[in-house]
XYZ file of C-alpha atoms in Angstrom:
659
model
C 138.497 93.552 110.281
C 138.411 94.639 113.914
C 134.659 95.194 114.350
C 133.239 93.778 117.595
C 130.231 91.816 116.396
C 127.170 92.175 118.640
C 124.858 89.213 119.134
C 123.203 88.877 115.757
C 119.511 88.016 115.298
C 118.688 84.432 114.455
C 116.712 83.873 111.292
C 114.764 80.711 110.464
C 116.170 78.052 108.164
C 113.058 78.248 106.012
C 110.379 80.907 105.675
C 107.018 81.612 104.102
C 106.026 85.217 103.431
C 102.375 85.975 102.738
C 100.539 89.185 101.903
C 96.872 89.794 102.549
C 94.619 88.442 99.823
C 92.796 91.085 97.729
C 89.146 90.425 96.908
C 88.446 89.192 93.396
C 85.953 91.949 92.598
C 88.322 94.812 91.870
C 91.700 96.024 90.678
C 94.373 96.842 93.236
C 94.339 100.356 94.644
C 97.448 102.036 96.017
C 96.778 100.756 99.550
C 97.010 97.120 98.511
C 100.452 97.677 97.033
C 101.817 100.424 99.279
C 100.305 99.167 102.524
C 101.052 95.445 102.228
C 102.635 94.017 99.091
C 105.737 96.217 98.887
C 106.669 95.455 102.499
C 106.025 91.736 101.969
C 108.195 91.746 98.870
C 111.036 93.576 100.618
C 110.983 90.996 103.409
C 110.818 88.059 100.985
C 113.707 89.389 98.885
C 115.812 90.024 101.977
C 115.146 86.529 103.329
C 116.112 85.002 99.981
C 119.452 86.797 100.218
C 119.805 86.075 103.932
C 118.894 82.363 104.153
C 118.909 81.276 100.502
C 116.190 81.681 97.893
C 115.570 77.920 97.864
C 114.414 78.239 101.487
C 111.863 81.029 100.998
C 108.363 80.856 99.546
C 106.484 84.101 98.862
C 102.797 83.559 98.160
C 99.502 85.350 97.959
C 96.442 85.175 95.790
C 93.037 86.461 94.858
C 90.296 85.890 97.422
C 87.703 84.489 95.029
C 84.729 83.882 97.300
C 82.462 85.883 99.552
C 79.422 88.084 99.305
C 81.267 91.225 98.085
C 82.284 89.326 94.955
C 78.902 87.675 94.449
C 77.141 91.011 94.911
C 79.547 92.874 92.624
C 79.059 90.259 89.926
C 75.252 90.362 90.310
C 75.125 94.124 89.844
C 77.358 94.113 86.758
C 75.445 91.212 85.245
C 72.067 92.865 85.799
C 73.271 96.195 84.385
C 74.695 94.512 81.284
C 78.229 95.680 82.069
C 79.593 92.139 82.222
C 78.711 89.121 80.131
C 80.135 85.891 81.491
C 80.167 83.551 84.464
C 81.209 84.545 87.966
C 84.398 82.521 87.376
C 85.080 84.681 84.302
C 84.514 87.796 86.405
C 86.944 86.696 89.098
C 89.513 85.526 86.544
C 89.447 88.936 84.869
C 90.180 90.683 88.146
C 92.748 88.060 89.188
C 94.688 88.587 85.961
C 94.569 92.354 86.402
C 95.845 92.068 89.993
C 98.629 89.725 88.941
C 99.785 92.092 86.202
C 99.823 95.075 88.563
C 101.936 93.210 91.115
C 104.357 92.221 88.358
C 104.677 95.863 87.278
C 105.578 96.824 90.869
C 108.330 94.160 90.866
C 106.491 92.064 93.478
C 108.378 88.770 93.258
C 105.701 86.259 94.257
C 106.555 82.615 93.794
C 102.844 82.035 93.331
C 99.908 84.400 93.081
C 97.071 81.933 93.242
C 93.301 82.087 93.379
C 91.147 80.289 95.927
C 88.356 79.457 93.478
C 89.859 79.158 89.996
C 92.800 77.538 88.274
C 95.150 74.918 89.663
C 95.095 76.330 93.191
C 91.340 75.718 93.589
C 91.803 71.942 93.949
C 94.415 72.366 96.673
C 92.333 74.944 98.505
C 89.129 72.907 98.537
C 91.058 69.893 99.824
C 92.812 71.881 102.586
C 89.495 73.470 103.592
C 87.767 70.107 103.941
C 90.572 68.608 106.021
C 91.039 71.691 108.210
C 87.382 72.047 109.207
C 87.055 68.299 109.723
C 90.059 68.390 112.077
C 88.487 71.182 114.140
C 85.287 69.129 114.343
C 87.080 65.933 115.342
C 88.956 67.807 118.081
C 85.680 69.037 119.528
C 85.915 72.758 118.785
C 82.948 73.182 116.432
C 79.332 73.633 117.375
C 76.227 74.149 115.316
C 74.349 77.305 116.188
C 70.912 78.219 114.909
C 70.349 81.933 114.618
C 68.490 84.427 112.554
C 69.545 85.378 109.041
C 68.210 88.204 106.958
C 65.530 87.251 104.423
C 64.068 89.592 101.821
C 60.424 88.546 101.495
C 59.825 90.630 98.358
C 62.894 89.185 96.592
C 62.124 85.712 98.004
C 65.699 84.986 99.065
C 68.064 84.878 101.995
C 70.495 87.794 101.833
C 74.240 87.334 101.779
C 76.505 89.460 103.947
C 76.834 92.388 101.530
C 73.153 92.500 100.595
C 72.317 94.001 103.996
C 73.593 97.366 105.209
C 73.145 99.154 108.495
C 75.104 100.608 111.417
C 77.748 98.686 113.342
C 76.666 97.835 116.928
C 80.228 97.720 118.306
C 81.079 100.541 120.740
C 83.424 103.161 119.304
C 83.282 101.811 115.762
C 83.590 104.532 113.125
C 82.742 102.348 110.153
C 80.870 104.016 107.348
C 79.208 100.712 106.436
C 78.109 97.689 108.417
C 76.888 94.526 106.765
C 74.995 91.442 107.988
C 77.543 90.280 110.573
C 80.672 92.354 109.933
C 81.428 96.020 109.364
C 84.015 97.257 106.889
C 86.496 97.714 109.752
C 86.326 94.012 110.588
C 84.140 94.053 113.719
C 81.937 90.980 114.063
C 78.500 90.664 115.645
C 75.373 88.551 115.367
C 73.110 89.558 112.429
C 70.253 90.321 114.810
C 72.401 93.037 116.405
C 72.903 95.103 113.221
C 71.348 98.525 113.669
C 68.760 99.736 111.094
C 69.259 96.961 108.490
C 68.132 97.439 104.880
C 68.132 95.029 101.921
C 70.239 96.233 98.999
C 67.979 94.267 96.653
C 64.710 96.048 97.421
C 65.479 98.667 100.057
C 63.080 96.954 102.449
C 63.757 96.061 106.059
C 64.479 92.325 105.868
C 62.919 89.641 108.054
C 64.929 87.345 110.325
C 64.589 83.594 109.696
C 66.307 80.639 111.364
C 69.490 79.261 109.781
C 71.943 76.716 111.244
C 75.708 77.087 110.727
C 78.956 75.726 112.114
C 80.897 77.965 114.487
C 84.394 77.623 115.933
C 84.521 77.892 119.741
C 86.862 80.865 119.839
C 85.865 81.698 123.409
C 87.463 78.448 124.639
C 90.886 79.918 123.871
C 90.624 83.197 125.805
C 93.004 81.935 128.506
C 95.682 80.803 126.053
C 95.227 83.969 124.013
C 95.853 86.080 127.118
C 99.143 84.203 127.643
C 99.899 84.619 123.948
C 99.514 88.389 124.186
C 102.095 88.530 126.978
C 104.441 86.370 124.941
C 104.108 88.683 121.939
C 104.815 91.756 124.061
C 108.242 90.296 124.905
C 109.145 89.608 121.253
C 111.011 92.567 119.744
C 110.218 91.355 116.227
C 106.456 91.777 116.828
C 104.917 95.219 116.427
C 103.049 96.428 119.502
C 99.830 96.991 117.561
C 99.447 93.195 117.243
C 99.221 92.230 120.950
C 97.409 95.493 121.724
C 94.671 94.718 119.199
C 94.392 91.027 120.091
C 93.932 91.923 123.763
C 91.064 94.322 122.943
C 88.867 91.312 122.168
C 89.751 89.378 125.339
C 87.735 91.524 127.721
C 84.459 90.509 129.350
C 81.240 90.957 127.329
C 79.990 94.517 127.776
C 77.345 96.921 126.544
C 77.730 100.699 126.246
C 74.607 102.800 126.772
C 74.438 106.568 126.394
C 73.723 108.446 129.640
C 70.535 109.885 128.111
C 68.998 106.399 128.550
C 69.808 106.215 132.272
C 66.177 106.462 133.414
C 65.115 103.843 130.867
C 67.894 101.572 132.113
C 66.770 101.972 135.714
C 63.283 100.933 134.632
C 64.492 97.568 133.197
C 67.511 97.026 135.451
C 65.948 94.267 137.554
C 65.028 92.259 134.450
C 68.598 92.223 133.107
C 70.990 89.304 133.747
C 73.509 89.857 136.542
C 76.029 92.506 135.544
C 78.423 95.187 136.796
C 77.477 98.828 136.241
C 80.223 101.394 135.509
C 79.517 105.073 135.071
C 81.115 107.295 132.429
C 80.934 110.807 130.992
C 78.848 110.113 127.900
C 78.019 106.421 128.328
C 77.689 103.899 131.115
C 78.923 100.332 130.801
C 77.202 97.056 131.671
C 79.676 94.171 132.029
C 78.615 90.512 132.057
C 80.361 87.270 132.983
C 78.975 85.320 130.060
C 78.298 86.083 126.416
C 74.854 84.505 126.718
C 73.965 86.986 129.479
C 75.039 89.909 127.326
C 72.913 88.627 124.428
C 69.886 88.278 126.729
C 70.492 91.847 127.908
C 70.566 93.025 124.306
C 67.071 91.637 123.811
C 65.786 93.363 126.954
C 67.318 96.723 126.026
C 66.091 96.503 122.448
C 62.542 95.693 123.616
C 62.694 98.744 125.869
C 63.786 101.030 123.041
C 67.202 101.563 124.633
C 70.032 101.981 122.142
C 73.358 100.354 122.982
C 76.714 99.447 121.508
C 78.602 96.245 122.147
C 82.128 96.227 123.497
C 84.752 94.117 121.743
C 84.819 90.577 123.060
C 85.353 87.040 121.823
C 82.325 85.572 120.054
C 81.832 82.234 118.254
C 83.679 82.422 114.934
C 81.362 81.511 112.082
C 82.748 79.001 109.587
C 79.824 78.352 107.233
C 76.977 80.081 105.432
C 74.448 79.415 102.687
C 75.735 81.647 99.883
C 76.202 79.451 96.808
C 79.460 81.071 95.656
C 81.899 79.526 98.103
C 83.986 76.500 99.020
C 81.737 73.519 99.765
C 81.667 72.800 103.500
C 82.229 69.217 104.690
C 79.140 67.325 105.894
C 80.220 66.843 109.477
C 77.146 65.252 111.043
C 75.287 64.009 108.016
C 73.578 67.352 107.480
C 74.422 70.723 106.015
C 75.065 69.454 102.500
C 74.219 72.871 101.026
C 76.519 74.865 103.308
C 79.554 76.719 102.007
C 82.478 78.083 103.979
C 82.476 81.727 105.005
C 85.201 83.569 103.143
C 87.173 84.850 106.143
C 88.122 81.532 107.760
C 89.019 79.846 104.479
C 91.183 82.820 103.504
C 93.225 82.250 106.680
C 94.379 78.792 105.611
C 94.529 79.696 101.909
C 98.290 80.405 102.223
C 98.727 76.741 103.196
C 96.802 75.771 100.069
C 98.988 78.051 97.969
C 102.173 76.695 99.544
C 101.081 73.183 98.640
C 100.209 74.265 95.105
C 103.550 76.001 94.612
C 105.585 73.073 95.925
C 103.639 70.679 93.698
C 104.362 72.923 90.701
C 108.119 72.563 91.298
C 107.952 68.809 91.752
C 108.043 68.502 95.552
C 106.202 65.711 97.369
C 102.860 66.159 99.104
C 104.275 66.563 102.630
C 106.929 69.154 101.750
C 104.660 71.977 102.921
C 105.033 70.784 106.514
C 108.708 71.809 106.454
C 107.476 75.404 106.179
C 104.302 75.424 108.299
C 104.884 72.667 110.867
C 108.583 72.935 111.713
C 110.258 74.831 114.528
C 113.091 75.626 112.106
C 110.704 77.588 109.888
C 108.751 80.788 110.271
C 105.679 82.160 108.520
C 105.490 85.955 108.189
C 102.055 87.359 107.402
C 102.049 90.995 106.300
C 98.575 92.504 106.757
C 96.741 95.747 107.461
C 95.723 96.575 111.019
C 92.002 96.073 110.324
C 92.656 92.352 109.855
C 94.513 91.673 113.120
C 91.392 90.148 114.700
C 91.303 87.468 112.007
C 95.026 86.694 111.800
C 95.799 87.353 115.459
C 92.746 86.067 117.356
C 90.866 83.681 115.076
C 93.757 82.138 113.177
C 95.935 81.637 116.249
C 93.115 79.889 118.127
C 92.249 77.683 115.149
C 95.907 76.704 114.693
C 96.016 75.738 118.388
C 92.790 73.775 117.989
C 94.330 71.490 115.339
C 96.895 70.143 117.814
C 96.443 66.634 119.142
C 95.922 66.741 122.891
C 95.930 69.871 125.030
C 96.689 72.983 122.917
C 100.076 74.595 123.599
C 101.571 77.948 122.702
C 104.745 75.957 121.969
C 103.376 73.611 119.299
C 105.216 70.308 118.961
C 107.234 69.544 115.846
C 104.830 68.452 113.123
C 101.935 70.613 114.335
C 101.016 73.963 112.798
C 103.386 76.546 114.236
C 102.050 79.969 115.212
C 102.724 82.579 112.569
C 104.381 85.982 112.864
C 101.818 88.682 112.120
C 103.421 91.838 110.719
C 100.645 94.433 110.844
C 100.848 97.825 109.194
C 98.850 100.823 110.342
C 96.545 102.515 107.855
C 98.056 104.114 104.799
C 95.952 107.241 104.318
C 95.400 109.192 101.129
C 95.768 112.967 101.434
C 95.302 112.614 105.218
C 92.037 110.659 104.977
C 91.339 106.965 105.214
C 90.788 105.768 101.678
C 88.677 102.802 100.664
C 87.400 101.661 97.302
C 83.979 101.373 98.955
C 84.220 104.658 100.878
C 83.797 108.349 100.128
C 87.499 109.029 99.455
C 88.393 107.128 96.298
C 92.065 106.154 96.194
C 94.046 105.962 92.950
C 94.446 102.539 91.467
C 97.946 101.164 91.893
C 98.488 100.880 88.136
C 97.691 104.584 87.699
C 100.651 105.564 89.887
C 103.022 104.064 87.326
C 101.934 106.778 84.880
C 103.799 109.259 87.098
C 106.472 107.342 89.036
C 108.701 104.334 88.507
C 107.998 101.197 90.498
C 111.268 101.651 92.395
C 110.511 105.248 93.362
C 107.192 104.085 94.784
C 108.730 101.056 96.510
C 111.299 103.265 98.248
C 108.621 105.730 99.309
C 106.261 103.085 100.684
C 109.123 101.435 102.575
C 110.061 104.756 104.197
C 106.564 105.685 105.410
C 106.907 103.913 108.742
C 103.532 102.184 108.670
C 104.753 99.832 111.363
C 104.622 102.714 113.862
C 101.562 104.779 112.944
C 99.082 105.632 110.218
C 100.737 107.786 107.559
C 99.352 109.774 104.667
C 100.337 109.063 101.080
C 100.630 112.479 99.408
C 101.942 112.126 95.837
C 102.293 115.603 94.409
C 100.527 114.751 91.144
C 97.358 113.903 93.126
C 97.610 116.633 95.770
C 95.508 119.711 94.891
C 97.108 121.677 97.740
C 100.674 121.228 96.405
C 102.366 124.180 94.711
C 104.927 124.030 91.928
C 107.710 124.759 94.432
C 106.759 121.883 96.739
C 108.923 118.803 96.584
C 107.210 115.562 95.649
C 107.413 113.170 98.642
C 107.555 110.137 96.351
C 110.411 111.534 94.302
C 112.249 112.593 97.465
C 112.723 109.016 98.743
C 113.453 107.788 95.250
C 116.269 110.341 94.925
C 118.388 108.258 97.301
C 118.676 105.771 94.457
C 118.056 107.784 91.266
C 120.489 110.504 92.360
C 122.824 109.402 95.150
C 123.411 105.665 94.656
C 123.209 106.103 90.900
C 125.950 108.757 91.105
C 128.206 106.531 93.207
C 127.818 103.587 90.834
C 128.410 105.652 87.701
C 131.419 107.375 89.274
C 133.008 104.027 90.102
C 132.514 102.635 86.613
C 133.559 105.790 84.755
C 136.685 106.224 86.891
C 137.652 102.572 86.348
C 137.200 103.080 82.610
C 139.167 106.347 82.493
C 142.135 105.485 84.705
C 142.306 101.683 85.126
C 141.396 100.253 81.717
C 137.886 99.330 82.844
C 139.031 97.157 85.765
C 138.879 97.373 89.537
C 142.472 98.083 90.659
C 144.150 95.469 92.806
C 144.559 96.272 96.479
C 143.004 95.946 99.934
C 140.057 97.810 101.355
C 140.958 100.217 104.143
C 140.119 99.195 107.708
C 137.940 102.267 108.163
C 135.857 101.497 105.077
C 135.574 97.810 105.957
C 134.482 98.533 109.520
C 131.984 101.195 108.437
C 130.397 98.796 105.966
C 130.223 96.016 108.586
C 128.549 98.279 111.139
C 125.969 99.266 108.536
C 125.327 95.641 107.605
C 124.701 94.690 111.239
C 122.387 97.639 111.899
C 120.472 96.853 108.707
C 120.198 93.152 109.615
C 118.776 94.023 113.028
C 116.211 96.405 111.503
C 115.122 93.768 108.989
C 114.726 91.228 111.782
C 112.322 93.649 113.477
C 110.643 94.364 110.091
C 111.332 98.072 110.618
C 111.461 99.009 106.964
C 111.569 102.747 107.676
C 114.699 102.126 109.789
C 116.179 100.168 106.899
C 115.634 103.182 104.668
C 117.200 105.522 107.244
C 120.264 103.258 107.537
C 120.628 103.145 103.765
C 120.187 106.887 103.456
C 122.922 107.617 105.986
C 125.324 105.086 104.513
C 124.858 105.873 100.815
C 125.106 109.628 101.345
C 128.201 109.064 103.494
C 129.753 107.031 100.674
C 129.192 109.886 98.241
C 130.765 112.387 100.637
C 133.776 110.079 100.951
C 134.048 109.886 97.159
C 133.661 113.607 96.592
C 136.222 114.557 99.240
C 138.899 112.071 98.216
C 138.526 112.299 94.458
C 138.547 116.073 94.566
C 141.843 115.901 96.436
C 143.239 113.234 94.097
C 142.371 115.294 91.035
C 143.676 118.510 92.563
C 146.999 116.923 93.527
C 147.095 114.456 90.632
C 147.597 111.746 93.233
C 147.254 108.395 91.453
C 147.697 106.350 94.624
C 144.900 108.202 96.430
C 142.687 107.797 93.377
C 143.339 104.043 93.269
C 142.722 103.509 96.988
C 139.616 105.664 96.890
C 138.230 103.630 93.986
C 138.951 100.315 95.760
C 137.166 101.562 98.881
C 134.312 103.030 96.842
C 133.700 99.746 95.048
C 133.443 98.010 98.440
C 131.016 100.687 99.580
C 129.073 100.218 96.347
C 128.885 96.457 96.871
C 127.576 96.932 100.408
C 125.046 99.567 99.363
C 123.812 97.500 96.412
C 123.358 94.283 98.398
C 121.466 96.142 101.135
C 119.351 98.034 98.571
C 118.549 94.878 96.622
C 115.251 94.086 98.437
C 113.953 97.647 97.932
C 115.045 98.519 94.384
C 115.862 95.135 92.852
C 115.967 95.969 89.145
C 118.606 98.705 89.431
C 120.708 96.587 91.777
C 120.549 93.606 89.419
C 121.716 95.874 86.614
C 124.786 96.878 88.632
C 125.583 93.216 89.352
C 125.338 92.431 85.646
C 127.710 95.293 84.759
C 130.151 93.968 87.353
C 129.943 90.501 85.852
C 129.364 88.948 89.304
C 127.317 85.769 89.755
C 124.248 85.300 91.983
C 126.396 84.650 95.060
C 126.885 88.419 95.061
C 123.597 88.649 97.027
C 124.323 85.899 99.539
C 124.664 86.951 103.151
C 127.042 84.039 103.611
C 129.461 86.412 101.880
C 128.100 89.714 103.137
C 131.483 90.922 104.447
C 133.437 89.944 101.307
C 134.979 92.712 99.220
C 134.306 93.491 95.594
C 137.577 91.816 94.728
C 136.140 88.507 95.948
C 133.555 88.673 93.166
C 135.444 90.464 90.380
C 138.950 89.133 89.761
C 141.681 91.783 89.427
C 142.376 92.570 85.809
C 138.996 91.419 84.474
C 137.245 94.188 82.611
C 133.889 95.377 83.742
C 131.069 95.779 81.255
C 131.512 99.152 79.550
C 129.164 101.837 80.862
C 128.222 104.386 78.222
C 127.548 108.026 79.099
C 124.095 108.855 80.443
C 123.237 105.265 81.306
C 121.345 105.166 84.600
C 121.128 102.205 86.920
C 118.230 103.849 88.735
C 116.190 105.953 86.326
C 113.570 108.575 87.043
C 110.150 108.393 85.463
C 110.080 109.942 82.010
C 107.521 112.517 83.191
C 110.141 113.871 85.646
C 112.836 114.484 83.046
C 113.542 118.042 81.967
């Protein structure tokens, strides 16, 4: 083969792939699967082929704790719609989520649960040790602030039992809770605008509560360097450093210009700040977070409405909601504290890695080979709304666990910084869909009533969520679609159900008709070999950059080109009754088929596995150590292939699509 090999990307020796954890209060909607899990599965399957399945761990799990779950359970219990414990409630949803992921061919090594089953023990232990390490390294501080209290109900309110408007400038959230809106913006509870208790509808009181906070602000300098480092890494999507950097600005307040005269009245009583004018709002910028918070109190007392700019604030680790992981008693107090769900969900993948390795008989320190080694890499596939947590908070906390001065190049044995693969929003019929919002998305399981898992996997991979927000418009759910309109989901699936399926069937049927069910002996042409190699290298580069839409484009061009090659040459062979051309075309086509099937394997695994089984090839068929081998290296000349009966499809359409 005379292909000039470019410098190929370097993959880790070992890898962990994680997908964002769904809350344990609901089934999975299409966004969970199409916006995160399919891409994570494609990457995990590719890495298994690329570096060996024994070197890849793919994990996720149900996020069992947090106020959304506690509140959802409370409502169902009070209405009589659920009879059981909160553990029973979470287990029901966990099982449903697990079954849905299985039906979408999501090949998790472990789908755990942070608060139930065998993974709970690991997670509680990791949580205790992680928070204790942050405390010992001097990065935790206890802060006393106000928490919402419903006097009529006689109870402190958890995060989801208070609703109001988000105080963060530019936020378009439809709902804001005690200290976080549904777009992930954080703020102090006292800053929530127009709070109401969901228990009684009353305006709650504010009472003092002490909690542990991580000193996230201490890492602003390192995080600024980290952003620049990420911008130079071609495997990191630009949305990640762009979003991280949004929170590294100075503390600021945005005030509408209609309050200018009111501002002038209180200006001299505000902490020192810089005033910047704007068209609809003016901006007050402060050097310190404490100064901004003092200014908030002054503006609020003067009846001046404001919005906060994004900035780094102390990252809360604990709370007093009973349904949560028990927090360690760090200074002899706080025995009733539990851990806030967001921080513990960030190290949950470590817990799940430990649990998985224990389940396959590995020793207790094996997890460090995946999380604490420079030879390994952790890929975390998430939605863009969660970049603050995985990009800002997690990175800083990982740095804070290092012994000595934190470094962006962690030493061997310390937690290595993860690779955050963030997808933009997957919309539904051009609108942002949320199970808690006005536009209700279809549940993931419902989609399988209309499409096969592999049609949906191909479609979700092709959307290009790594570049921009994209709308999911399945024809069966689109009221604006006419009978003549093509179904976007079926369109991407046709690459496999029509084009690759046709190539595979043609190869098998021709071998059966003319060559006694065997692949004829002979060499692959240089042109075919070089074309396959170029495709392999382009595909490998796209996978390294996690550009799944590019992967689909590369496959589309190659597979359709293979079919054109087949049609042209076989038509000529049949017209001229040229046995030699037919034989050489079939040899080349089988090599093309091997290449197409190996590259399609992460996207449409079941159909590709079926082809391998019909070939009688072993599992080394998928190994990238042999990616440039020909079909003859896997199927000895003269050995019969498994007989393919008429109308057998390797990639089938959904039964509802059949005429």
